[in-house]
Tab-separated table of C-alpha atoms and ligand atoms in Angstrom:
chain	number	residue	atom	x	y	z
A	15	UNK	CA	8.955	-25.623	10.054
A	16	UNK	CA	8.308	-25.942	13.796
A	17	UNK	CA	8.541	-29.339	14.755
A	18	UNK	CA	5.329	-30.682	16.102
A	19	UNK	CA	6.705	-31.503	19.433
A	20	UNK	CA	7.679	-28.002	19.614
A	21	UNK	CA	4.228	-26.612	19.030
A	22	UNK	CA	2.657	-29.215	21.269
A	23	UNK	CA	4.928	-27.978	24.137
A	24	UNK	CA	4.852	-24.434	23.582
A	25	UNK	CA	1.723	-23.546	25.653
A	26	UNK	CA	3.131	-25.597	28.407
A	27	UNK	CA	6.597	-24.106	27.794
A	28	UNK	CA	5.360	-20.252	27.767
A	29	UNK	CA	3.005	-20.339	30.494
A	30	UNK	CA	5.951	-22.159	33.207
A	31	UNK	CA	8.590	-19.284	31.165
A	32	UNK	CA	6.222	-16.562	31.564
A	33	UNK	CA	5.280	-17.174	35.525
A	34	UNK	CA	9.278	-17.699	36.332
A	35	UNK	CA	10.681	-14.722	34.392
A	36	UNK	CA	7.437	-12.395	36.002
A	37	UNK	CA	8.261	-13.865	39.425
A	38	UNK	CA	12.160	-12.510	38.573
A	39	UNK	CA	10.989	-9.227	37.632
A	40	UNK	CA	12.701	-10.095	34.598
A	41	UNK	CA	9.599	-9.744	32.291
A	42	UNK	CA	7.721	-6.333	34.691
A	43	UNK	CA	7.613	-3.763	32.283
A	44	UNK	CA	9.074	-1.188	34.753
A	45	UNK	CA	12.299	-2.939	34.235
A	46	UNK	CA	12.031	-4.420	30.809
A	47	UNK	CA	10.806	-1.570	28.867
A	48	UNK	CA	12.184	1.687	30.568
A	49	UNK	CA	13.190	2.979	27.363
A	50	UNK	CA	10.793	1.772	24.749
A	51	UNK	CA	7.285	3.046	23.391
A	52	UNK	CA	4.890	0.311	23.708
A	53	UNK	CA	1.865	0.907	21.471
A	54	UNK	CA	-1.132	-1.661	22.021
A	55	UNK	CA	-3.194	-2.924	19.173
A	56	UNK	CA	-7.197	-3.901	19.524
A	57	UNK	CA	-9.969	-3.895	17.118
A	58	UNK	CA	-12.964	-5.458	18.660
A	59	UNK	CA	-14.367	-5.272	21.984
A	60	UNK	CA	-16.990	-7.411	22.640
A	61	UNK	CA	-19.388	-9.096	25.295
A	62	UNK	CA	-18.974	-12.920	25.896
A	63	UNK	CA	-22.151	-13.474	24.231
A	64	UNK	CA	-21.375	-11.424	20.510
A	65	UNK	CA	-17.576	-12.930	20.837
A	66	UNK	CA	-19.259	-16.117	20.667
A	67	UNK	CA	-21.013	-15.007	17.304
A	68	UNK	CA	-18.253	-12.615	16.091
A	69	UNK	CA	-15.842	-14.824	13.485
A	70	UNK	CA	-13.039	-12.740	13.611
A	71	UNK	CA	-11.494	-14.462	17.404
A	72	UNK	CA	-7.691	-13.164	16.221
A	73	UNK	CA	-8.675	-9.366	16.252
A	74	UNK	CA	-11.145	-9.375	19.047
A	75	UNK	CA	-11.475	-9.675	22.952
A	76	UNK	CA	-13.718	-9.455	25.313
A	77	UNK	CA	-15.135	-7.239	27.911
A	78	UNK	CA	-13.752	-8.218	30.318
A	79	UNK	CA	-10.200	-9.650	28.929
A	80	UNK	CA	-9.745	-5.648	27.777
A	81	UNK	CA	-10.817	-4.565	31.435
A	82	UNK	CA	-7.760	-7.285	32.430
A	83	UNK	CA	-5.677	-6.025	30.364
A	84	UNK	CA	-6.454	-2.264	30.857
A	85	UNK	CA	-5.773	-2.950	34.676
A	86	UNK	CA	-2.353	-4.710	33.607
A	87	UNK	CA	-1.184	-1.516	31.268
A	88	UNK	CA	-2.494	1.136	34.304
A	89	UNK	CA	-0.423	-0.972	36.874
A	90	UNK	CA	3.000	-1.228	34.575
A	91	UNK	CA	2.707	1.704	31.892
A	92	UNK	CA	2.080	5.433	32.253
A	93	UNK	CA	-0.696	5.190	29.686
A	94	UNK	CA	-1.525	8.486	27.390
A	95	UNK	CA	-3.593	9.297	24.068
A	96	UNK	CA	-0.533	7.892	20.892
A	97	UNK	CA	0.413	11.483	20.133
A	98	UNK	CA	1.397	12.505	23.762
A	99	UNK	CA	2.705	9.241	24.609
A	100	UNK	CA	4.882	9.237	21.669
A	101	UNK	CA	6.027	13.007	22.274
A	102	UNK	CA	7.055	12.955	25.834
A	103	UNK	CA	9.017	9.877	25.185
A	104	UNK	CA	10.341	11.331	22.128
A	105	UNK	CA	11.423	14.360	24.056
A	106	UNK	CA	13.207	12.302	26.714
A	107	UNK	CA	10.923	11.721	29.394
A	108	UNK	CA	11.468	7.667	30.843
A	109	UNK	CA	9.184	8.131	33.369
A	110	UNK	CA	9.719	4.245	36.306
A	111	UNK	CA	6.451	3.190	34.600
A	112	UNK	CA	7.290	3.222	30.781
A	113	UNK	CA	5.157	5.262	28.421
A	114	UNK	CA	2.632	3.683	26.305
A	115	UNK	CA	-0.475	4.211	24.215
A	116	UNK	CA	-3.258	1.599	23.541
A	117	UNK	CA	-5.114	1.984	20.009
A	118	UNK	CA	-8.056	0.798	18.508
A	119	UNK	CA	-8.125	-0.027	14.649
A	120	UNK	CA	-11.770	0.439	12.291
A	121	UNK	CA	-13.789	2.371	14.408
A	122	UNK	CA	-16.931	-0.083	15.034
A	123	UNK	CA	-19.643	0.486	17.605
A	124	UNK	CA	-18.056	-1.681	20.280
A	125	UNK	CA	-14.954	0.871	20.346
A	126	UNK	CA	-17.249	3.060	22.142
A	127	UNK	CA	-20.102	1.220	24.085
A	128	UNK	CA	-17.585	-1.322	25.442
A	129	UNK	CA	-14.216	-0.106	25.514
A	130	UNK	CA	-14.644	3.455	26.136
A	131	UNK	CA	-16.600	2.764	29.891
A	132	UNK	CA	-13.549	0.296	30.667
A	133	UNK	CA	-10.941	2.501	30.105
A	134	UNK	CA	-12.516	5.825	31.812
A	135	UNK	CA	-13.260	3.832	34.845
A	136	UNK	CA	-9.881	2.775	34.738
A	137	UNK	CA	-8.590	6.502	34.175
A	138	UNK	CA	-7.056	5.869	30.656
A	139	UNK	CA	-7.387	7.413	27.232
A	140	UNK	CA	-6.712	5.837	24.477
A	141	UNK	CA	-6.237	6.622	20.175
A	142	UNK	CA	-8.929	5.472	17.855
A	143	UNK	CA	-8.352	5.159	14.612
A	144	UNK	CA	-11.134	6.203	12.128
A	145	UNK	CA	-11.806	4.642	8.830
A	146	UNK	CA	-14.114	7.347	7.360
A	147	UNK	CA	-16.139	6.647	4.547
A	148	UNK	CA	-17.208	3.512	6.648
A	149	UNK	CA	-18.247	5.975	9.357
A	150	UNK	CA	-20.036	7.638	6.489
A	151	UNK	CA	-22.219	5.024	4.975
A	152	UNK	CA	-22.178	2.627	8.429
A	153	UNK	CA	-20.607	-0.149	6.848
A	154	UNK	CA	-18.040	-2.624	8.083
A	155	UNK	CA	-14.918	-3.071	6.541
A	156	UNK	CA	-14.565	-5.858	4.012
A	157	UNK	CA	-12.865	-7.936	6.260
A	158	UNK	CA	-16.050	-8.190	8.710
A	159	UNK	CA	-18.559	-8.481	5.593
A	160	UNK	CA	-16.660	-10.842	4.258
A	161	UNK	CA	-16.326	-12.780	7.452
A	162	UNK	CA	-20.380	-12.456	8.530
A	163	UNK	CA	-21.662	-13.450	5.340
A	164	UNK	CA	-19.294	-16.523	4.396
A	165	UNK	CA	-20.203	-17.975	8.264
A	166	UNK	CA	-23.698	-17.674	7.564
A	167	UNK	CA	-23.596	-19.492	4.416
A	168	UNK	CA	-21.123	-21.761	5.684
A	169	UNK	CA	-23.737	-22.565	7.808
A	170	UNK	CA	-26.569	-22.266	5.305
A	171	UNK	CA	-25.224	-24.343	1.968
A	172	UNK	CA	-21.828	-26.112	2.504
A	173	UNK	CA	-21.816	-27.131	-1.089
A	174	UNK	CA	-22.616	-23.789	-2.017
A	175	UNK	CA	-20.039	-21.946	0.120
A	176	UNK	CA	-17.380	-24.401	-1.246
A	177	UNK	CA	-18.362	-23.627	-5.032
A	178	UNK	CA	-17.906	-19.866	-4.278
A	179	UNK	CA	-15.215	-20.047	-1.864
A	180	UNK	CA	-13.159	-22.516	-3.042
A	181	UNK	CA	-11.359	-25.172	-0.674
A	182	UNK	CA	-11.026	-23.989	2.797
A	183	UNK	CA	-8.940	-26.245	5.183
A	184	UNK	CA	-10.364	-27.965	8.143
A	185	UNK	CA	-13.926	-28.431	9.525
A	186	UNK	CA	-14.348	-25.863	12.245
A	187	UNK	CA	-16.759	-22.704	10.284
A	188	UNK	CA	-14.778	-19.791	12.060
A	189	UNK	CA	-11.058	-21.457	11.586
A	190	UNK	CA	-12.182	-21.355	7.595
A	191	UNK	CA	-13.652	-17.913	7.336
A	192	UNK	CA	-10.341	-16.570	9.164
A	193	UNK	CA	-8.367	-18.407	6.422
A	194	UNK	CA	-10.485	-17.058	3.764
A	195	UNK	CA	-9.802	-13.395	5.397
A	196	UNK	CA	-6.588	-13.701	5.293
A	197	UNK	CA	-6.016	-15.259	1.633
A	198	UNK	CA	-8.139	-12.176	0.686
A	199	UNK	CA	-5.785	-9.908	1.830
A	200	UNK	CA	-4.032	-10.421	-1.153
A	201	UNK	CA	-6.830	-9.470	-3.753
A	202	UNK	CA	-6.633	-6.112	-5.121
A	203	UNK	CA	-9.394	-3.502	-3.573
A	204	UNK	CA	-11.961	-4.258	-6.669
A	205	UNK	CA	-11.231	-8.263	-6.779
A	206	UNK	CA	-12.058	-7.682	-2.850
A	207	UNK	CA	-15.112	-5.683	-3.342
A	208	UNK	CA	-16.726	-8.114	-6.011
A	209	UNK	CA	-15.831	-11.240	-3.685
A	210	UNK	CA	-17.607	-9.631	-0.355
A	211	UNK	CA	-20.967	-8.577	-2.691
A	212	UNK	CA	-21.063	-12.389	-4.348
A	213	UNK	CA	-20.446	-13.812	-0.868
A	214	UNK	CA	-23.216	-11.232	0.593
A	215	UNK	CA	-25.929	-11.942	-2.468
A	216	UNK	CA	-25.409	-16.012	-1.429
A	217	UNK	CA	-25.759	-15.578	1.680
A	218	UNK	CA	-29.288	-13.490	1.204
A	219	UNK	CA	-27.581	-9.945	1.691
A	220	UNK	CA	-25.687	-8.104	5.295
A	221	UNK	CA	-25.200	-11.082	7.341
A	222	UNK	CA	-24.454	-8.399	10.448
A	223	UNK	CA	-26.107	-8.528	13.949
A	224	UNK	CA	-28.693	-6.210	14.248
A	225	UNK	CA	-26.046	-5.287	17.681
A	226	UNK	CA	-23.070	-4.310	15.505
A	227	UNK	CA	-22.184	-1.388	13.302
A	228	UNK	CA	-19.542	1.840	13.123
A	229	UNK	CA	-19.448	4.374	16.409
A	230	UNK	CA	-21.601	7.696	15.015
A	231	UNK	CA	-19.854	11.051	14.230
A	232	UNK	CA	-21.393	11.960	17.568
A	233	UNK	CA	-19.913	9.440	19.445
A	234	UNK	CA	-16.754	10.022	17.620
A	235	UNK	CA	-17.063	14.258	18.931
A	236	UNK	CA	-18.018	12.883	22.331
A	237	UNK	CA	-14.674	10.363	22.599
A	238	UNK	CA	-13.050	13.363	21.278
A	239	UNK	CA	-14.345	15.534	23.950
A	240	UNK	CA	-13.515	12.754	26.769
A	241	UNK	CA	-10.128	13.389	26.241
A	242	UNK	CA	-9.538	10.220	23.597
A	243	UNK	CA	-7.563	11.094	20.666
A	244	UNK	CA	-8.840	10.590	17.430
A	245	UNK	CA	-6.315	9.222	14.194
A	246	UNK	CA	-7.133	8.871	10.896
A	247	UNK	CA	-7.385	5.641	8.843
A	248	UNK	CA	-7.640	6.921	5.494
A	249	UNK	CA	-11.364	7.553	3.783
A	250	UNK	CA	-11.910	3.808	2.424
A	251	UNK	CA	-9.155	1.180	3.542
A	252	UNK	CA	-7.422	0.296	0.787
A	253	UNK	CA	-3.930	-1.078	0.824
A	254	UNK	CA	-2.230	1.886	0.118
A	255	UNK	CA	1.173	0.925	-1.604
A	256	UNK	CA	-1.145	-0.465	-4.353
A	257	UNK	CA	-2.996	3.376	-5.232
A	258	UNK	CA	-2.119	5.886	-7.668
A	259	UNK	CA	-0.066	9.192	-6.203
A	260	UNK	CA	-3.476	11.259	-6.735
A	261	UNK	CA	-5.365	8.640	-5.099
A	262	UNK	CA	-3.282	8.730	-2.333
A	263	UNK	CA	-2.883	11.947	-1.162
A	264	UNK	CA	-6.680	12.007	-1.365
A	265	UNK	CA	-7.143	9.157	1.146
A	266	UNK	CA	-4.314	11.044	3.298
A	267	UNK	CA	-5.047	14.380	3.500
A	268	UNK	CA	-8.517	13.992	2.548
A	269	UNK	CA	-9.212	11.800	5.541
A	270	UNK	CA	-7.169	14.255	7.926
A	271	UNK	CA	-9.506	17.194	6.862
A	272	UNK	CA	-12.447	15.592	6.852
A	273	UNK	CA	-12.061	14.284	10.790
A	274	UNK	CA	-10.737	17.508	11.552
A	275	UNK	CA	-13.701	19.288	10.537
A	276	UNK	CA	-15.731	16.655	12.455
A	277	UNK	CA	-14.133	16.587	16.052
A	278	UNK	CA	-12.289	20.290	15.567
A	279	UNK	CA	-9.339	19.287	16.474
A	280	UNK	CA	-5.653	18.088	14.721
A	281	UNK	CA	-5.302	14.957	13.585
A	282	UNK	CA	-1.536	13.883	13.966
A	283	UNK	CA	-1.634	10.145	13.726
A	284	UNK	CA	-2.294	8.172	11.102
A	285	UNK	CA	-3.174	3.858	11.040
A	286	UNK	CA	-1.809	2.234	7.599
A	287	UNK	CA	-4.682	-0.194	6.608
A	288	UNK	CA	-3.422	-3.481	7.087
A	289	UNK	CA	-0.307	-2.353	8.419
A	290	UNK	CA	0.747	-1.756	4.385
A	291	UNK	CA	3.236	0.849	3.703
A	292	UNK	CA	6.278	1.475	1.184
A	293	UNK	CA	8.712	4.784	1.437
A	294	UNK	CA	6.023	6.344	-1.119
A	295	UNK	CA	3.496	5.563	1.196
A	296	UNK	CA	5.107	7.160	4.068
A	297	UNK	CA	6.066	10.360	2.295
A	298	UNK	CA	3.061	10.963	1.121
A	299	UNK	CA	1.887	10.416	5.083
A	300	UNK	CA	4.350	12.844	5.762
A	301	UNK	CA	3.503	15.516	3.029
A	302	UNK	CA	-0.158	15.267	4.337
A	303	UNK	CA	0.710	16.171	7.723
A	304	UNK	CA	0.732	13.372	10.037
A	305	UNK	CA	3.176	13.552	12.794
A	306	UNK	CA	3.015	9.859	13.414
A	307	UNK	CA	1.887	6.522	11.939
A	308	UNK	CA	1.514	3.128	13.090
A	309	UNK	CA	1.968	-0.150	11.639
A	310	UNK	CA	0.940	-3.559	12.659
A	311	UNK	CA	4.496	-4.674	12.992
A	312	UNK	CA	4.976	-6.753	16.140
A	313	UNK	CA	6.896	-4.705	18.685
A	314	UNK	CA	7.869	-2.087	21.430
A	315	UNK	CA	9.703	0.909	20.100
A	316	UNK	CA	13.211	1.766	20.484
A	317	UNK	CA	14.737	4.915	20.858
A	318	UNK	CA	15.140	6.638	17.326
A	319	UNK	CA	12.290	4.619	15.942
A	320	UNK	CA	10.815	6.214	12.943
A	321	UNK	CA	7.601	8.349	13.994
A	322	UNK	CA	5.602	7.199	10.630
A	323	UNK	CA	6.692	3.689	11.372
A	324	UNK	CA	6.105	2.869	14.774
A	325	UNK	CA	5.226	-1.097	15.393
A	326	UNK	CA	2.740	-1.945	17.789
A	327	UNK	CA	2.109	-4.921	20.489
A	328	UNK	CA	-1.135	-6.973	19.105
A	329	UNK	CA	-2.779	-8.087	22.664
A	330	UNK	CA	-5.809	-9.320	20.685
A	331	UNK	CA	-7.127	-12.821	20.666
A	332	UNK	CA	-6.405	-15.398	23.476
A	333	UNK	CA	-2.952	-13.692	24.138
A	334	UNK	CA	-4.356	-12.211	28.094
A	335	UNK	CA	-5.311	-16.016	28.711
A	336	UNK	CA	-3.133	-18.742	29.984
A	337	UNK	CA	-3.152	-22.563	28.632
A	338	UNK	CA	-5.821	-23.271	30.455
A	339	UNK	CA	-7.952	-19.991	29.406
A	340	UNK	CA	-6.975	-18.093	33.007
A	341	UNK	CA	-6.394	-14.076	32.634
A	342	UNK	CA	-2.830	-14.316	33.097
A	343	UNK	CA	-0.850	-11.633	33.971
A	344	UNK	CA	2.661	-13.505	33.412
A	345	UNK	CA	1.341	-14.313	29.757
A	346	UNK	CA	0.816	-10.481	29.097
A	347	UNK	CA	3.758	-9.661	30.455
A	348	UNK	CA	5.677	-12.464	28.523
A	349	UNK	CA	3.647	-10.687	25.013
A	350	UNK	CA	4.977	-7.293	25.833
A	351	UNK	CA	8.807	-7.903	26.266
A	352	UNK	CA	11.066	-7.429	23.656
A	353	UNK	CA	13.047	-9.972	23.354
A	354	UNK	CA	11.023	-13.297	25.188
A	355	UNK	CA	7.540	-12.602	22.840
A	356	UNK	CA	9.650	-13.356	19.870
A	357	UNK	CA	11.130	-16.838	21.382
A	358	UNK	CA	7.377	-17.930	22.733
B	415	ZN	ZN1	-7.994	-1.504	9.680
């Protein structure tokens, strides 16, 4: 338990910590992370206006907070697509800006109308990882279905919602649907399935924007051809440890041939759904053919890290923003170190 004092300090506390130990040096990542593999997570990109109606605030960030922090990783980092990062740092190279990779997790529309201009004007490629039968059938994940159609009938029926939902803490719509997102996490793949349709059918079917959706196999061949790398999130996004061995090589392999075919190129890295993985999970990544995989372990890499269990820096949500909502570089800084992110 963090005492509340604590928690009441701790923007106060990180934001003085993080502009001292940047004005040190002691936090730049030239000096703090010479020898590590940083590998950014992001999901959603999104215009102030659709972050406003977007429910999901702890896996998105906006325009122009990705532009902030694009500018931060091209100032600190030599930047590269996961699989090249990973092997010249493997093979040695510590180049006096330290190599990293920044991904993007589910594939959606935004990955590619907002975060692809940002990081080619900044001179950066980046790895997107592709759930495919979602690209398929142009459906969000569970996760966003889940989270549209409970707001809207949040919203719509409170009563309703409740009955359906059960209890969900607090008053504030988006603060409950994250909650209910992350309880869900722990339903099996068909308990999850039949949850999202009831939730859907109460709330009158898709709640979606008409502005959001998954990036196109043509966008996906035209990222490709950019000079973006492309990684494979199995076919349908289930938690992997849970599936049968069949079952599993089929979401592995089958998902690595199918975008294969599609962009004609390798696929080498792989993005465990939900971060899930057991050592049957990462064999099986490894008899498919993956070089690499990622998890969504907080972290930098060390050297000798496991290449199908690499753990990633989240920089999504407020984390670019001081206490007082400012782009802050110290605060980035502070989120990438090894050591300091875990004390604040
Ligand atoms: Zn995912």
């Amino acid at each position: 338990m963090i005492p509340r004092t604590w928690s009441g300090l701790r923007p106060a506390v990180r934001d003085l910590a993080g502009a001292l130990l940047l004005g040190a040096g002691l936090t730049r990542p030239e000096r703090s992370a010479r020898d590590l593999l940083t590998v950014v997570t992001l999901h959603r990109v999104l215009p102030e206006e659709r972050l406003a109606a977007y429910p999901l605030r702890a896996i998105a960030v906006s325009t122009k907070e990705l532009a902030f922090l694009v500018a931060f990783m091209r100032e600190h980092y030599t930047c590269a697509p996961l699989s090249e990062a990973h092997g010249r740092w493997a093979g040695g190279e510590r180049p006096p800006r330290p190599l990293a990779a920044i991904t993007f997790d589910d594939g959606q529309l935004d990955n590619v109308e907002q975060a692809r201009p940002v990081l080619e004007q900044a001179g950066l490629r980046a790895t997107f990882f592709l759930p495919v039968e979602a690209v398929d059938s142009d459906r969000l994940l569970w996760h966003d279905r889940l989270a549209y159609a409970a707001l809207r009938l949040l919203e719509l029926d409170g009563a309703r919602a409740a009955a359906l939902l059960g209890p969900l803490p607090g008053s504030d719509h988006r603060a409950q649907v994250t909650g209910l997102v992350a309880r869900s996490k722990a339903l099996s793949d068909p308990e999850r399935s039949s949850l999202v349709e009831r939730v859907e059918r109460a709330a009158g079917g898709d709640a979606r924007p008409a502005w959001d959706g998954m990036m196109r196999w043509d966008q996906v061949r035209a990222l490709a051809a950019a000079g973006h790398e492309i990684g494979s999130h199995s076919l349908s996004h289930p938690l992997l440890p849970g599936l049968s061995d069949q079952r599993l090589d089929a979401e592995l392999a089958g998902s690595r041939t199918r975008l294969e075919a599609e962009v004609g190129r390798p696929c080498l890295a792989f993005c465990y759904p939900n971060g899930d993985c057991d050592d049957r999970v990462v064999a099986a990544v490894a008899r498919a053919g993956y070089r690499l995989a990622v998890l969504t372990a907080w972290g930098p890499n060390r050297t000798g890290a496991h290449p199908l269990r690499l753990t990633r820096c989240d920089l999504q949500g407020p984390t670019t923003r001081d206490r007082a909502g400012r782009l802050s570089a110290a605060r980035l800084a502070l989120r990438l170190h090894p050591t300091f992110a875990r004390l604040l």
